[in-house]
Structures are given as structure tokens and as C-alpha cells.
JSON list of C-alpha atoms in Angstrom, two decimals:
[
{"chain": "A", "resi": 21, "resn": "MET", "atom": "CA", "xyz": [104.85, 78.22, 145.63]},
{"chain": "A", "resi": 22, "resn": "ASN", "atom": "CA", "xyz": [102.38, 76.49, 143.34]},
{"chain": "A", "resi": 23, "resn": "PHE", "atom": "CA", "xyz": [100.89, 73.05, 143.85]},
{"chain": "A", "resi": 24, "resn": "ASP", "atom": "CA", "xyz": [99.26, 70.94, 141.18]},
{"chain": "A", "resi": 25, "resn": "ASN", "atom": "CA", "xyz": [96.85, 69.30, 143.61]},
{"chain": "A", "resi": 26, "resn": "ASN", "atom": "CA", "xyz": [95.75, 69.17, 147.25]},
{"chain": "A", "resi": 27, "resn": "GLU", "atom": "CA", "xyz": [97.92, 66.14, 147.96]},
{"chain": "A", "resi": 28, "resn": "GLU", "atom": "CA", "xyz": [101.08, 68.10, 147.09]},
{"chain": "A", "resi": 29, "resn": "ALA", "atom": "CA", "xyz": [99.95, 71.02, 149.25]},
{"chain": "A", "resi": 30, "resn": "LEU", "atom": "CA", "xyz": [99.25, 68.74, 152.21]},
{"chain": "A", "resi": 31, "resn": "GLU", "atom": "CA", "xyz": [102.60, 66.99, 151.79]},
{"chain": "A", "resi": 32, "resn": "PHE", "atom": "CA", "xyz": [104.34, 70.39, 151.80]},
{"chain": "A", "resi": 33, "resn": "ILE", "atom": "CA", "xyz": [102.46, 71.49, 154.93]},
{"chain": "A", "resi": 34, "resn": "ASN", "atom": "CA", "xyz": [103.34, 68.23, 156.67]},
{"chain": "A", "resi": 35, "resn": "ARG", "atom": "CA", "xyz": [107.03, 68.69, 155.82]},
{"chain": "A", "resi": 36, "resn": "LEU", "atom": "CA", "xyz": [106.86, 72.28, 157.05]},
{"chain": "A", "resi": 37, "resn": "LEU", "atom": "CA", "xyz": [105.24, 71.31, 160.32]},
{"chain": "A", "resi": 38, "resn": "GLU", "atom": "CA", "xyz": [107.75, 68.52, 160.83]},
{"chain": "A", "resi": 39, "resn": "ARG", "atom": "CA", "xyz": [110.63, 70.96, 160.26]},
{"chain": "A", "resi": 40, "resn": "LEU", "atom": "CA", "xyz": [109.11, 73.39, 162.74]},
{"chain": "A", "resi": 41, "resn": "HIS", "atom": "CA", "xyz": [108.78, 70.59, 165.26]},
{"chain": "A", "resi": 42, "resn": "GLN", "atom": "CA", "xyz": [112.37, 69.42, 164.69]},
{"chain": "A", "resi": 43, "resn": "SER", "atom": "CA", "xyz": [113.80, 72.93, 164.93]},
{"chain": "A", "resi": 44, "resn": "GLY", "atom": "CA", "xyz": [113.67, 72.69, 168.70]},
{"chain": "A", "resi": 45, "resn": "HIS", "atom": "CA", "xyz": [112.00, 76.10, 168.99]},
{"chain": "A", "resi": 46, "resn": "THR", "atom": "CA", "xyz": [110.08, 76.39, 172.22]},
{"chain": "A", "resi": 47, "resn": "SER", "atom": "CA", "xyz": [107.25, 78.86, 172.43]},
{"chain": "A", "resi": 48, "resn": "GLN", "atom": "CA", "xyz": [103.76, 79.24, 173.74]},
{"chain": "A", "resi": 49, "resn": "GLY", "atom": "CA", "xyz": [102.46, 78.85, 170.23]},
{"chain": "A", "resi": 50, "resn": "SER", "atom": "CA", "xyz": [103.04, 79.74, 166.63]},
{"chain": "A", "resi": 51, "resn": "LYS", "atom": "CA", "xyz": [101.39, 81.19, 163.58]},
{"chain": "A", "resi": 52, "resn": "ILE", "atom": "CA", "xyz": [101.49, 79.87, 160.05]},
{"chain": "A", "resi": 53, "resn": "GLU", "atom": "CA", "xyz": [100.31, 81.94, 157.13]},
{"chain": "A", "resi": 54, "resn": "LEU", "atom": "CA", "xyz": [99.26, 80.20, 153.93]},
{"chain": "A", "resi": 55, "resn": "VAL", "atom": "CA", "xyz": [98.45, 81.95, 150.69]},
{"chain": "A", "resi": 56, "resn": "TYR", "atom": "CA", "xyz": [96.97, 80.04, 147.81]},
{"chain": "A", "resi": 57, "resn": "VAL", "atom": "CA", "xyz": [94.91, 80.55, 144.71]},
{"chain": "A", "resi": 58, "resn": "ALA", "atom": "CA", "xyz": [91.58, 78.77, 144.69]},
{"chain": "A", "resi": 59, "resn": "SER", "atom": "CA", "xyz": [89.98, 77.42, 141.53]},
{"chain": "A", "resi": 60, "resn": "GLY", "atom": "CA", "xyz": [88.95, 80.24, 139.24]},
{"chain": "A", "resi": 61, "resn": "GLY", "atom": "CA", "xyz": [92.01, 82.28, 140.20]},
{"chain": "A", "resi": 62, "resn": "GLN", "atom": "CA", "xyz": [90.58, 83.57, 143.49]},
{"chain": "A", "resi": 63, "resn": "HIS", "atom": "CA", "xyz": [93.41, 84.62, 145.84]},
{"chain": "A", "resi": 64, "resn": "VAL", "atom": "CA", "xyz": [92.96, 83.23, 149.35]},
{"chain": "A", "resi": 65, "resn": "ASP", "atom": "CA", "xyz": [94.95, 83.98, 152.51]},
{"chain": "A", "resi": 66, "resn": "THR", "atom": "CA", "xyz": [94.77, 81.52, 155.37]},
{"chain": "A", "resi": 67, "resn": "GLN", "atom": "CA", "xyz": [96.24, 81.98, 158.80]},
{"chain": "A", "resi": 68, "resn": "ILE", "atom": "CA", "xyz": [96.61, 79.16, 161.28]},
{"chain": "A", "resi": 69, "resn": "ASN", "atom": "CA", "xyz": [97.18, 80.44, 164.80]},
{"chain": "A", "resi": 70, "resn": "MET", "atom": "CA", "xyz": [98.50, 77.94, 167.32]},
{"chain": "A", "resi": 71, "resn": "GLY", "atom": "CA", "xyz": [99.09, 80.23, 170.25]},
{"chain": "A", "resi": 72, "resn": "LYS", "atom": "CA", "xyz": [100.62, 83.58, 171.13]},
{"chain": "A", "resi": 73, "resn": "GLU", "atom": "CA", "xyz": [104.03, 83.73, 169.45]},
{"chain": "A", "resi": 74, "resn": "THR", "atom": "CA", "xyz": [105.17, 83.49, 165.87]},
{"chain": "A", "resi": 75, "resn": "LEU", "atom": "CA", "xyz": [108.01, 81.15, 165.03]},
{"chain": "A", "resi": 76, "resn": "PRO", "atom": "CA", "xyz": [111.05, 82.89, 163.62]},
{"chain": "A", "resi": 77, "resn": "LYS", "atom": "CA", "xyz": [111.70, 82.56, 159.91]},
{"chain": "A", "resi": 78, "resn": "PRO", "atom": "CA", "xyz": [113.87, 79.55, 159.17]},
{"chain": "A", "resi": 79, "resn": "GLU", "atom": "CA", "xyz": [117.53, 80.24, 158.55]},
{"chain": "A", "resi": 80, "resn": "THR", "atom": "CA", "xyz": [118.55, 80.60, 154.99]},
{"chain": "A", "resi": 81, "resn": "HIS", "atom": "CA", "xyz": [121.82, 79.08, 153.99]},
{"chain": "A", "resi": 82, "resn": "ASN", "atom": "CA", "xyz": [124.04, 81.43, 152.04]},
{"chain": "A", "resi": 83, "resn": "PRO", "atom": "CA", "xyz": [126.74, 79.44, 150.26]},
{"chain": "A", "resi": 84, "resn": "LYS", "atom": "CA", "xyz": [129.18, 82.31, 150.78]},
{"chain": "A", "resi": 85, "resn": "THR", "atom": "CA", "xyz": [128.78, 82.14, 154.56]},
{"chain": "A", "resi": 86, "resn": "LEU", "atom": "CA", "xyz": [129.13, 78.39, 154.96]},
{"chain": "A", "resi": 87, "resn": "SER", "atom": "CA", "xyz": [132.34, 77.72, 156.77]},
{"chain": "A", "resi": 88, "resn": "SER", "atom": "CA", "xyz": [134.42, 74.70, 157.39]},
{"chain": "A", "resi": 89, "resn": "PRO", "atom": "CA", "xyz": [132.99, 72.22, 159.87]},
{"chain": "A", "resi": 90, "resn": "PRO", "atom": "CA", "xyz": [132.03, 74.22, 162.97]},
{"chain": "A", "resi": 91, "resn": "CYS", "atom": "CA", "xyz": [131.24, 71.18, 165.06]},
{"chain": "A", "resi": 92, "resn": "ILE", "atom": "CA", "xyz": [134.12, 68.78, 164.67]},
{"chain": "A", "resi": 93, "resn": "GLY", "atom": "CA", "xyz": [135.60, 68.02, 168.05]},
{"chain": "A", "resi": 94, "resn": "ARG", "atom": "CA", "xyz": [132.97, 69.77, 170.13]},
{"chain": "A", "resi": 95, "resn": "GLU", "atom": "CA", "xyz": [133.07, 68.54, 173.70]},
{"chain": "A", "resi": 96, "resn": "ASN", "atom": "CA", "xyz": [129.29, 68.45, 174.12]},
{"chain": "A", "resi": 97, "resn": "GLY", "atom": "CA", "xyz": [128.80, 65.86, 171.38]},
{"chain": "A", "resi": 98, "resn": "ILE", "atom": "CA", "xyz": [126.08, 67.83, 169.61]},
{"chain": "A", "resi": 99, "resn": "GLY", "atom": "CA", "xyz": [126.88, 67.66, 165.94]},
{"chain": "A", "resi": 100, "resn": "GLU", "atom": "CA", "xyz": [130.29, 66.08, 166.48]},
{"chain": "A", "resi": 101, "resn": "LEU", "atom": "CA", "xyz": [131.10, 64.31, 163.26]},
{"chain": "A", "resi": 102, "resn": "PRO", "atom": "CA", "xyz": [132.47, 60.78, 163.30]},
{"chain": "A", "resi": 103, "resn": "ASP", "atom": "CA", "xyz": [135.60, 60.21, 161.21]},
{"chain": "A", "resi": 104, "resn": "GLU", "atom": "CA", "xyz": [133.64, 58.66, 158.33]},
{"chain": "A", "resi": 105, "resn": "LEU", "atom": "CA", "xyz": [131.58, 61.84, 157.98]},
{"chain": "A", "resi": 106, "resn": "ALA", "atom": "CA", "xyz": [134.42, 64.35, 158.47]},
{"chain": "A", "resi": 107, "resn": "THR", "atom": "CA", "xyz": [136.47, 63.61, 155.36]},
{"chain": "A", "resi": 108, "resn": "ASP", "atom": "CA", "xyz": [137.03, 66.22, 152.67]},
{"chain": "A", "resi": 109, "resn": "GLU", "atom": "CA", "xyz": [134.57, 64.44, 150.38]},
{"chain": "A", "resi": 110, "resn": "ALA", "atom": "CA", "xyz": [132.01, 64.24, 153.18]},
{"chain": "A", "resi": 111, "resn": "MET", "atom": "CA", "xyz": [132.36, 67.97, 153.89]},
{"chain": "A", "resi": 112, "resn": "VAL", "atom": "CA", "xyz": [131.50, 68.71, 150.26]},
{"chain": "A", "resi": 113, "resn": "LEU", "atom": "CA", "xyz": [128.32, 66.65, 150.69]},
{"chain": "A", "resi": 114, "resn": "TRP", "atom": "CA", "xyz": [127.49, 68.35, 154.01]},
{"chain": "A", "resi": 115, "resn": "ARG", "atom": "CA", "xyz": [127.81, 71.79, 152.43]},
{"chain": "A", "resi": 116, "resn": "LYS", "atom": "CA", "xyz": [125.51, 70.76, 149.59]},
{"chain": "A", "resi": 117, "resn": "ALA", "atom": "CA", "xyz": [123.00, 69.35, 152.08]},
{"chain": "A", "resi": 118, "resn": "GLN", "atom": "CA", "xyz": [123.18, 72.60, 154.10]},
{"chain": "A", "resi": 119, "resn": "GLN", "atom": "CA", "xyz": [122.67, 74.73, 151.00]},
{"chain": "A", "resi": 120, "resn": "ALA", "atom": "CA", "xyz": [119.65, 72.62, 150.05]},
{"chain": "A", "resi": 121, "resn": "GLY", "atom": "CA", "xyz": [118.20, 73.11, 153.54]},
{"chain": "A", "resi": 122, "resn": "TYR", "atom": "CA", "xyz": [118.40, 69.42, 154.43]},
{"chain": "A", "resi": 123, "resn": "VAL", "atom": "CA", "xyz": [120.68, 69.82, 157.47]},
{"chain": "A", "resi": 124, "resn": "ASN", "atom": "CA", "xyz": [121.52, 72.64, 159.84]},
{"chain": "A", "resi": 125, "resn": "GLU", "atom": "CA", "xyz": [124.94, 73.99, 160.77]},
{"chain": "A", "resi": 126, "resn": "HIS", "atom": "CA", "xyz": [125.29, 71.22, 163.37]},
{"chain": "A", "resi": 127, "resn": "TYR", "atom": "CA", "xyz": [124.72, 68.54, 160.71]},
{"chain": "A", "resi": 128, "resn": "GLN", "atom": "CA", "xyz": [121.31, 67.68, 162.16]},
{"chain": "A", "resi": 129, "resn": "PRO", "atom": "CA", "xyz": [118.51, 66.89, 159.70]},
{"chain": "A", "resi": 130, "resn": "LEU", "atom": "CA", "xyz": [115.80, 69.41, 158.88]},
{"chain": "A", "resi": 131, "resn": "LEU", "atom": "CA", "xyz": [113.76, 66.70, 157.19]},
{"chain": "A", "resi": 132, "resn": "SER", "atom": "CA", "xyz": [111.21, 64.12, 158.16]},
{"chain": "A", "resi": 133, "resn": "ARG", "atom": "CA", "xyz": [112.58, 60.90, 159.63]},
{"chain": "A", "resi": 134, "resn": "THR", "atom": "CA", "xyz": [111.99, 59.05, 156.38]},
{"chain": "A", "resi": 135, "resn": "GLN", "atom": "CA", "xyz": [113.68, 61.72, 154.25]},
{"chain": "A", "resi": 136, "resn": "ALA", "atom": "CA", "xyz": [116.57, 61.88, 156.71]},
{"chain": "A", "resi": 137, "resn": "ALA", "atom": "CA", "xyz": [117.03, 58.13, 156.30]},
{"chain": "A", "resi": 138, "resn": "LEU", "atom": "CA", "xyz": [117.11, 58.58, 152.52]},
{"chain": "A", "resi": 139, "resn": "LEU", "atom": "CA", "xyz": [119.68, 61.35, 152.94]},
{"chain": "A", "resi": 140, "resn": "ALA", "atom": "CA", "xyz": [121.81, 59.13, 155.19]},
{"chain": "A", "resi": 141, "resn": "ASP", "atom": "CA", "xyz": [121.61, 56.30, 152.67]},
{"chain": "A", "resi": 142, "resn": "ALA", "atom": "CA", "xyz": [122.64, 58.57, 149.79]},
{"chain": "A", "resi": 143, "resn": "MET", "atom": "CA", "xyz": [125.57, 60.03, 151.72]},
{"chain": "A", "resi": 144, "resn": "ALA", "atom": "CA", "xyz": [126.72, 56.63, 152.96]},
{"chain": "A", "resi": 145, "resn": "GLU", "atom": "CA", "xyz": [126.52, 55.20, 149.46]},
{"chain": "A", "resi": 146, "resn": "ARG", "atom": "CA", "xyz": [128.58, 58.06, 148.04]},
{"chain": "A", "resi": 147, "resn": "LEU", "atom": "CA", "xyz": [131.14, 57.85, 150.86]},
{"chain": "A", "resi": 148, "resn": "GLY", "atom": "CA", "xyz": [131.33, 54.04, 150.98]},
{"chain": "A", "resi": 149, "resn": "ILE", "atom": "CA", "xyz": [130.20, 53.79, 154.61]},
{"chain": "A", "resi": 150, "resn": "LYS", "atom": "CA", "xyz": [129.29, 50.19, 155.43]},
{"chain": "A", "resi": 151, "resn": "GLU", "atom": "CA", "xyz": [127.65, 50.65, 158.84]},
{"chain": "A", "resi": 152, "resn": "LYS", "atom": "CA", "xyz": [125.57, 53.64, 157.74]},
{"chain": "A", "resi": 153, "resn": "TRP", "atom": "CA", "xyz": [122.71, 53.25, 160.21]},
{"chain": "A", "resi": 154, "resn": "LYS", "atom": "CA", "xyz": [125.05, 52.96, 163.20]},
{"chain": "A", "resi": 155, "resn": "VAL", "atom": "CA", "xyz": [127.01, 56.05, 162.08]},
{"chain": "A", "resi": 156, "resn": "PHE", "atom": "CA", "xyz": [123.98, 58.26, 161.37]},
{"chain": "A", "resi": 157, "resn": "GLU", "atom": "CA", "xyz": [121.95, 57.06, 164.35]},
{"chain": "A", "resi": 158, "resn": "ALA", "atom": "CA", "xyz": [124.83, 58.11, 166.62]},
{"chain": "A", "resi": 159, "resn": "LEU", "atom": "CA", "xyz": [125.24, 61.49, 164.91]},
{"chain": "A", "resi": 160, "resn": "TRP", "atom": "CA", "xyz": [121.52, 62.28, 164.82]},
{"chain": "A", "resi": 161, "resn": "HIS", "atom": "CA", "xyz": [120.63, 60.66, 168.16]},
{"chain": "A", "resi": 162, "resn": "ARG", "atom": "CA", "xyz": [118.02, 58.44, 166.53]},
{"chain": "A", "resi": 163, "resn": "LYS", "atom": "CA", "xyz": [117.11, 54.79, 166.55]},
{"chain": "A", "resi": 164, "resn": "TYR", "atom": "CA", "xyz": [115.54, 52.55, 163.93]},
{"chain": "A", "resi": 165, "resn": "MET", "atom": "CA", "xyz": [116.76, 54.49, 160.90]},
{"chain": "A", "resi": 166, "resn": "ARG", "atom": "CA", "xyz": [116.69, 51.32, 158.82]},
{"chain": "A", "resi": 167, "resn": "SER", "atom": "CA", "xyz": [112.96, 51.09, 159.55]},
{"chain": "A", "resi": 168, "resn": "ASP", "atom": "CA", "xyz": [112.58, 54.75, 158.57]},
{"chain": "A", "resi": 169, "resn": "TYR", "atom": "CA", "xyz": [114.39, 53.99, 155.33]},
{"chain": "A", "resi": 170, "resn": "ASN", "atom": "CA", "xyz": [112.18, 50.97, 154.59]},
{"chain": "A", "resi": 171, "resn": "LEU", "atom": "CA", "xyz": [109.09, 53.07, 155.29]},
{"chain": "A", "resi": 172, "resn": "ALA", "atom": "CA", "xyz": [110.40, 55.80, 152.98]},
{"chain": "A", "resi": 173, "resn": "LEU", "atom": "CA", "xyz": [110.64, 53.30, 150.15]},
{"chain": "A", "resi": 174, "resn": "THR", "atom": "CA", "xyz": [106.89, 52.67, 150.43]},
{"chain": "A", "resi": 175, "resn": "ARG", "atom": "CA", "xyz": [105.99, 56.36, 150.10]},
{"chain": "A", "resi": 176, "resn": "LYS", "atom": "CA", "xyz": [105.04, 58.03, 146.87]},
{"chain": "A", "resi": 177, "resn": "GLY", "atom": "CA", "xyz": [107.30, 61.08, 147.13]},
{"chain": "A", "resi": 178, "resn": "SER", "atom": "CA", "xyz": [110.43, 59.11, 148.02]},
{"chain": "A", "resi": 179, "resn": "LEU", "atom": "CA", "xyz": [111.49, 58.49, 144.44]},
{"chain": "A", "resi": 180, "resn": "ASP", "atom": "CA", "xyz": [111.38, 62.22, 143.72]},
{"chain": "A", "resi": 181, "resn": "PHE", "atom": "CA", "xyz": [113.43, 62.95, 146.83]},
{"chain": "A", "resi": 182, "resn": "GLN", "atom": "CA", "xyz": [115.96, 60.25, 145.92]},
{"chain": "A", "resi": 183, "resn": "ASP", "atom": "CA", "xyz": [116.28, 61.86, 142.48]},
{"chain": "A", "resi": 184, "resn": "GLU", "atom": "CA", "xyz": [116.88, 65.24, 144.17]},
{"chain": "A", "resi": 185, "resn": "LEU", "atom": "CA", "xyz": [119.64, 63.67, 146.26]},
{"chain": "A", "resi": 186, "resn": "LYS", "atom": "CA", "xyz": [121.25, 62.08, 143.20]},
{"chain": "A", "resi": 187, "resn": "GLN", "atom": "CA", "xyz": [121.30, 65.46, 141.45]},
{"chain": "A", "resi": 188, "resn": "LEU", "atom": "CA", "xyz": [122.55, 67.23, 144.55]},
{"chain": "A", "resi": 189, "resn": "PHE", "atom": "CA", "xyz": [125.40, 64.81, 145.24]},
{"chain": "A", "resi": 190, "resn": "GLY", "atom": "CA", "xyz": [126.10, 64.20, 141.55]}
]
């Protein structure tokens, strides 16, 4: 992966760390390996050790293995989709979000809080959901998503992410 400047690299690292944190993986530590090319074309490897264990590689989403909603009607409530988010049109959006790596197989976000709020807004807009924050806060067990959304709108990278969502959801 190539970055045009340090700000892009730091933003990527922050997103990566946030995804690792949100993955729910419990360990005594983790290891992150970074490889980059310094000015002048010098190849540099960096390793950040944060304990004993290495986090497993994140799941990759193979479009051929995505199945119909595995979580609808689960008794435990984890990932149980409300009616507004379990329509045929919604399932098309969920599959696209899974393939893009934005949500896991339980429809939980793999994004920062602000990006998740942008995702919720884009899905709600496309599906015509009026009480979007109530619906997504219940699904994702979060509060204050409207505040997360407002904060996202103040961030530099949000416009790019919103454009990605528009392309993804067409």
C-alpha cells in the first residue's frame, strides 16, 4: 500500500488499530508489522510489538462464500437485524458492505465510530429509513450515533468515504 504523505499513513494506521480494537480479539498483546519506502527509495521494515501474541489476520470476505443472512432471528440478539434492515434491498447493501470489509458476518461495523455513522446514514438514505439512528444504535449497541455523524462531517477524509459509499451502493 502506498501513501502520498505521512498524514495518509497515520490515518490508515489509526483505522487499522481501531479495527483491531473493535474486533473483540482478546490477547496478552499483539504485533503489527509495517513496511514502507522512505524518501530516496530506501525500503524500511518496522515492527511494533505490543505484547506476546500476534493478532490473527483479519477475515477476508469472498463474495462466493457470502450467504444469506446468518443472523436473522438469532435468540441472543447479537447481529439480529430489525425488519427495516432485513429486506431484500437491505441484504444487497449488507453483502456489498461485507465485501468491502465495512461490516462483519454479524452486521457489526469494522470501521471507526464516525465512519460507521456515515455507513448507517448512507444505508438509511438508500432504504428510506426515517429513524436511522434508533435502528442502527440498537443493532450496533451504540449510543450517540448522530453525534458521531456530525463529527464525521468535520473530518477531512469523510468526503472521500462518503464518495466510496455512494459508489458501493450505487
